[in-house]
Short mmCIF file of C-alpha atoms in Angstrom, two decimals:
data_model
loop_
_atom_site.label_atom_id
_atom_site.label_comp_id
_atom_site.label_asym_id
_atom_site.label_seq_id
_atom_site.Cartn_x
_atom_site.Cartn_y
_atom_site.Cartn_z
CA MET A 1 107.92 75.99 95.84
CA LEU A 2 106.31 74.39 92.59
CA LYS A 3 107.83 72.03 90.45
CA MET A 4 106.59 69.48 87.63
CA TRP A 5 108.73 66.46 86.17
CA ARG A 6 107.65 63.78 83.80
CA VAL A 7 107.21 60.12 85.33
CA THR A 8 107.25 57.03 83.55
CA VAL A 9 106.15 53.59 85.62
CA PRO A 10 106.74 50.06 83.57
CA LYS A 11 103.46 48.04 83.43
CA GLY A 12 102.42 45.81 85.55
CA THR A 13 101.07 46.09 89.47
CA ARG A 14 103.27 48.37 91.76
CA GLN A 15 103.83 47.91 95.81
CA THR A 16 101.37 50.95 96.60
CA TYR A 17 103.53 53.12 98.91
CA ARG A 18 100.30 55.06 99.61
CA HIS A 19 102.09 58.70 100.73
CA PHE A 20 101.43 62.40 101.10
CA HIS A 21 101.95 65.82 101.48
CA THR A 22 101.63 69.05 102.23
CA ARG A 23 102.02 70.05 98.21
CA PHE A 24 99.16 70.25 96.21
CA GLU A 25 99.47 68.01 93.65
CA ILE A 26 98.12 67.59 89.63
CA SER A 27 98.89 65.04 87.44
CA LEU A 28 98.30 64.62 83.91
CA ILE A 29 98.78 60.92 82.12
CA THR A 30 100.02 61.77 78.32
CA LYS A 31 100.51 57.79 77.34
CA GLY A 32 98.87 54.87 78.79
CA SER A 33 96.88 53.27 80.96
CA GLY A 34 97.04 52.22 84.99
CA LYS A 35 95.54 52.88 88.14
CA TYR A 36 95.43 54.79 91.08
CA LEU A 37 94.46 54.37 94.32
CA THR A 38 93.36 56.40 97.33
CA ASP A 39 92.10 56.01 100.82
CA LYS A 40 88.02 56.91 98.80
CA GLY A 41 88.68 54.49 96.44
CA SER A 42 90.51 54.15 93.20
CA TYR A 43 90.61 55.70 89.92
CA PRO A 44 91.30 54.11 86.15
CA LEU A 45 93.68 56.40 83.96
CA SER A 46 93.78 57.16 80.71
CA ALA A 47 95.35 59.89 77.70
CA GLY A 48 94.01 62.91 78.65
CA ASP A 49 92.95 62.29 82.56
CA VAL A 50 93.89 64.59 85.40
CA MET A 51 94.27 63.42 88.78
CA VAL A 52 93.92 66.15 91.37
CA PHE A 53 95.04 65.89 94.83
CA PRO A 54 94.67 68.53 97.84
CA SER A 55 97.37 68.83 100.50
CA ASN A 56 97.58 65.68 102.40
CA GLU A 57 94.78 63.06 100.82
CA VAL A 58 96.75 59.78 100.21
CA HIS A 59 97.21 58.93 97.03
CA SER A 60 99.10 56.54 94.90
CA ILE A 61 100.39 54.73 91.73
CA SER A 62 98.64 50.73 92.60
CA GLU A 63 99.41 49.55 88.37
CA ALA A 64 100.12 50.24 84.78
CA GLY A 65 98.47 49.26 81.63
CA GLU A 66 100.27 47.26 78.43
CA GLU A 67 101.95 50.14 77.60
CA GLY A 68 102.85 51.19 80.54
CA LEU A 69 102.00 54.60 82.01
CA GLU A 70 103.08 57.78 81.23
CA PHE A 71 101.98 61.27 82.87
CA ILE A 72 103.84 65.04 83.72
CA ASN A 73 103.42 66.06 87.68
CA LEU A 74 103.31 69.14 89.36
CA GLN A 75 102.72 70.06 92.69
CA PHE A 76 103.82 72.81 94.39
CA GLU A 77 103.54 74.70 97.71
CA PRO A 78 100.03 75.97 99.42
CA ILE A 79 102.09 78.87 99.98
CA TYR A 80 103.24 79.30 96.72
CA ILE A 81 99.65 80.99 95.79
CA GLN A 82 99.37 82.98 99.20
CA GLY A 83 99.51 86.15 97.14
CA LYS A 84 99.21 90.24 98.77
CA SER A 85 95.35 90.89 99.46
CA TYR A 86 94.19 92.24 95.99
CA ASP A 87 95.80 89.26 93.87
CA SER A 88 95.62 86.44 96.03
CA LEU A 89 92.07 84.12 96.26
CA SER A 90 89.20 85.76 98.17
CA GLU A 91 87.89 84.20 101.78
CA LYS A 92 85.22 81.57 100.15
CA HIS A 93 88.99 80.23 98.57
CA LEU A 94 91.64 80.79 100.99
CA ASN A 95 91.75 76.88 102.23
CA PHE A 96 91.79 76.52 98.68
CA CYS A 97 94.86 73.25 98.79
CA PHE A 98 93.06 71.82 102.01
CA SER A 99 90.03 71.23 101.21
CA ARG A 100 87.50 70.53 98.39
CA SER A 101 84.17 69.27 97.91
CA GLU A 102 83.05 65.81 99.05
CA ASP A 103 81.70 65.90 95.35
CA PHE A 104 85.02 66.37 93.26
CA LYS A 105 86.51 62.67 93.37
CA ASN A 106 89.74 63.31 92.31
CA ARG A 107 90.05 62.31 88.04
CA ILE A 108 89.04 64.21 85.07
CA GLU A 109 87.72 62.47 82.31
CA SER A 110 90.37 63.58 79.63
CA GLU A 111 86.72 65.22 77.46
CA ARG A 112 87.05 67.51 80.57
CA ALA A 113 90.29 68.11 80.71
CA VAL A 114 91.83 69.53 77.65
CA LYS A 115 91.95 73.00 79.30
CA ILE A 116 94.11 71.81 81.95
CA ALA A 117 95.43 70.43 79.81
CA GLU A 118 96.99 73.24 77.75
CA LEU A 119 97.76 74.72 80.54
CA PHE A 120 100.04 71.94 81.58
CA SER A 121 101.83 72.54 78.20
CA LEU A 122 102.39 76.40 78.56
CA ILE A 123 103.65 75.79 82.07
CA GLU A 124 106.50 72.88 80.34
CA GLY A 125 107.41 74.82 77.53
CA GLU A 126 108.20 78.29 79.84
CA PHE A 127 109.98 75.43 82.30
CA ARG A 128 111.54 74.03 78.98
CA ARG A 129 112.09 77.27 77.33
CA LYS A 130 112.79 79.58 80.70
CA THR A 131 112.98 82.53 78.54
CA GLU A 132 112.60 86.41 80.51
CA GLU A 133 110.14 86.38 83.52
CA TYR A 134 108.98 82.22 83.04
CA PRO A 135 108.87 81.76 86.67
CA LEU A 136 105.59 84.79 86.65
CA ALA A 137 104.26 83.21 83.91
CA VAL A 138 104.44 79.49 85.35
CA LYS A 139 102.01 81.32 88.42
CA SER A 140 99.93 83.02 85.60
CA TYR A 141 99.57 79.90 84.27
CA LEU A 142 98.98 77.45 87.22
CA ASN A 143 96.45 80.47 88.70
CA LEU A 144 94.34 79.81 85.62
CA ILE A 145 94.48 75.89 86.74
CA ILE A 146 93.24 76.91 89.81
CA ILE A 147 90.39 79.23 88.14
CA GLU A 148 89.54 76.23 85.69
CA LEU A 149 88.99 73.28 88.55
CA ILE A 150 86.86 76.06 90.76
CA ARG A 151 84.77 77.30 87.70
CA ASN A 152 84.01 74.38 86.06
CA HIS A 153 85.22 71.15 87.72
CA GLY A 154 83.23 72.00 91.15
CA TYR A 155 87.08 71.62 93.37
CA CYS A 156 85.77 73.84 96.19
CA ALA A 157 83.80 73.03 99.58
CA GLU A 158 81.11 74.97 100.89
CA ALA A 159 83.33 77.97 102.89
CA ASP A 160 84.05 78.37 105.63
CA THR A 161 86.18 81.16 106.46
CA THR A 162 86.41 81.25 110.13
CA ARG A 163 89.44 82.73 111.31
CA ILE A 164 91.44 81.21 108.29
CA ARG A 165 93.68 84.43 107.91
CA ASP A 166 94.69 83.54 111.37
CA VAL A 167 95.34 80.30 110.76
CA ILE A 168 97.49 81.11 107.26
CA LYS A 169 99.44 83.46 109.03
CA VAL A 170 100.94 80.36 111.68
CA MET A 171 101.36 77.86 108.75
CA LYS A 172 102.97 80.91 107.83
CA HIS A 173 105.40 81.14 110.77
CA ILE A 174 105.27 77.37 111.47
CA ASP A 175 106.77 76.87 107.78
CA ALA A 176 109.46 79.94 108.78
CA HIS A 177 110.22 77.82 111.70
CA ILE A 178 109.75 73.94 111.13
CA SER A 179 113.19 73.38 112.57
CA GLU A 180 112.56 74.38 115.55
CA PRO A 181 110.86 73.64 119.36
CA LEU A 182 107.18 74.40 118.39
CA THR A 183 103.94 74.66 120.66
CA LEU A 184 100.64 74.34 121.10
CA SER A 185 100.21 77.49 123.23
CA SER A 186 102.78 79.86 121.58
CA LEU A 187 101.15 79.30 117.95
CA ALA A 188 97.45 79.84 119.55
CA GLU A 189 98.79 82.88 120.69
CA LEU A 190 100.10 84.42 117.55
CA GLY A 191 96.81 83.32 116.18
CA GLY A 192 94.95 85.26 118.54
CA MET A 193 93.12 82.67 120.15
CA THR A 194 92.81 80.12 122.85
CA PRO A 195 94.87 76.42 122.78
CA ASN A 196 91.57 74.31 122.42
CA TYR A 197 89.90 76.94 120.15
CA PHE A 198 92.67 76.82 117.31
CA SER A 199 93.34 73.11 117.29
CA ALA A 200 89.91 72.76 116.38
CA ILE A 201 89.70 75.81 114.47
CA PHE A 202 92.91 73.96 112.42
CA LYS A 203 91.24 71.21 112.23
CA ARG A 204 88.38 72.07 110.64
CA LEU A 205 90.07 74.40 108.20
CA ASN A 206 92.60 71.93 106.95
CA GLY A 207 91.40 68.31 107.49
CA ILE A 208 94.37 67.27 109.83
CA SER A 209 95.68 68.15 113.21
CA LEU A 210 97.67 70.41 113.88
CA TRP A 211 100.28 68.13 115.28
CA ASP A 212 99.89 65.78 111.77
CA TYR A 213 100.51 69.11 109.86
CA ILE A 214 103.71 70.00 112.14
CA THR A 215 105.00 66.17 111.53
CA SER A 216 104.25 66.75 107.44
CA ARG A 217 106.28 69.33 106.85
CA ARG A 218 109.64 68.19 109.44
CA VAL A 219 109.34 64.94 107.14
CA GLU A 220 108.79 67.09 103.60
CA GLN A 221 111.89 69.32 105.11
CA ALA A 222 113.54 65.56 105.33
CA ILE A 223 113.07 64.27 102.21
CA ARG A 224 114.21 68.05 100.08
CA LEU A 225 117.49 67.36 101.87
CA ILE A 226 117.68 63.15 101.58
CA SER A 227 117.18 63.38 97.76
CA SER A 228 119.25 66.62 97.93
CA GLY A 229 122.05 64.45 98.39
CA GLU A 230 122.77 65.96 101.78
CA ASP A 231 125.82 64.15 103.40
CA SER A 232 125.38 64.20 107.18
CA THR A 233 124.07 61.56 108.60
CA LEU A 234 119.98 60.51 109.13
CA LEU A 235 119.80 61.28 113.07
CA GLU A 236 121.92 65.14 112.38
CA ILE A 237 119.51 65.57 109.94
CA ALA A 238 116.39 64.14 111.99
CA LEU A 239 117.46 66.92 114.89
CA SER A 240 117.88 69.84 112.16
CA CYS A 241 114.20 68.93 111.08
CA GLY A 242 112.53 69.27 114.33
CA PHE A 243 112.62 65.78 115.85
CA ASN A 244 114.12 64.80 119.05
CA ASN A 245 115.28 61.48 118.21
CA THR A 246 115.35 59.14 115.34
CA ALA A 247 113.07 56.91 116.45
CA ASN A 248 110.48 59.62 116.57
CA PHE A 249 112.07 60.29 112.51
CA ASN A 250 111.52 56.97 111.34
CA LYS A 251 107.98 56.33 112.33
CA ALA A 252 106.53 59.64 110.58
CA PHE A 253 108.98 59.07 107.66
CA LYS A 254 106.99 55.69 107.20
CA LYS A 255 104.07 56.54 108.02
CA GLN A 256 103.96 60.14 105.86
CA THR A 257 106.01 58.15 102.07
CA GLY A 258 105.43 54.58 103.41
CA VAL A 259 109.65 53.88 103.32
CA THR A 260 112.41 54.41 105.84
CA PRO A 261 115.09 57.42 106.05
CA SER A 262 118.04 55.18 104.74
CA TYR A 263 115.15 53.30 102.01
CA LEU A 264 115.45 57.21 100.48
CA ARG A 265 118.62 57.55 100.71
CA ALA A 266 119.38 54.60 99.24
CA ASN A 267 117.08 54.47 96.58
CA PRO A 268 116.52 58.94 95.48
CA GLU A 269 114.07 58.04 93.12
CA TYR A 270 111.50 56.59 94.71
CA LEU A 271 109.51 59.82 95.26
CA SER A 272 109.77 60.59 91.81
CA GLN A 273 107.02 58.44 91.03
#
């Protein structure tokens, strides 16, 4: 549910496949310069900067400078930071992964990102050494990054806690049954709401509609299967991820990633950048 890896982008302008995913993403620029493109505009990049993208926020690297661009990417599933009531985020910040303040502009300049950069280094060291209880250490450092974003960088939006625990319960159910038929009525019933009210609450808390969320999760499951070298046909992968035909699968996949499933199968390194 969490992964970290290093990425190198050669100098020059890149074809921008603007993509999104439900995983929360934080990137630390380690060398070079470049530009990130989002729906809200573009950001110049330089060493030491940190980029933060909540779940489902569209983004893409559009160019790298003369030295190229190198960065460390950290992504995690929203469910990864949901603990028990005594060790989870408070009601005020339960929708951390899906909602940010309008005043938070994705980029944290290097001089303000020193603490996050230090925690990145600690997480990378844990992955490299894999000493005893390293997964626990990784999660602890990630929690400190989240606290840093909340306390010192104005990341969080004004709290909206209406039915949020019920919605999170439904989201966990969706993740556990993503390959199965899912209906608005059954999901709303699970959340203890009427279908119309549940749809409205879900979109207000997550910034996307229920069906966009489900489709996004299904595409991400397909990405994992394709990237793992799964030798099933693309139709078999589509059906196993909850799509009922390849036309819908291809359309949803390209909308989210910028490329077709067959392109990703032939170019598995594509989404690592």
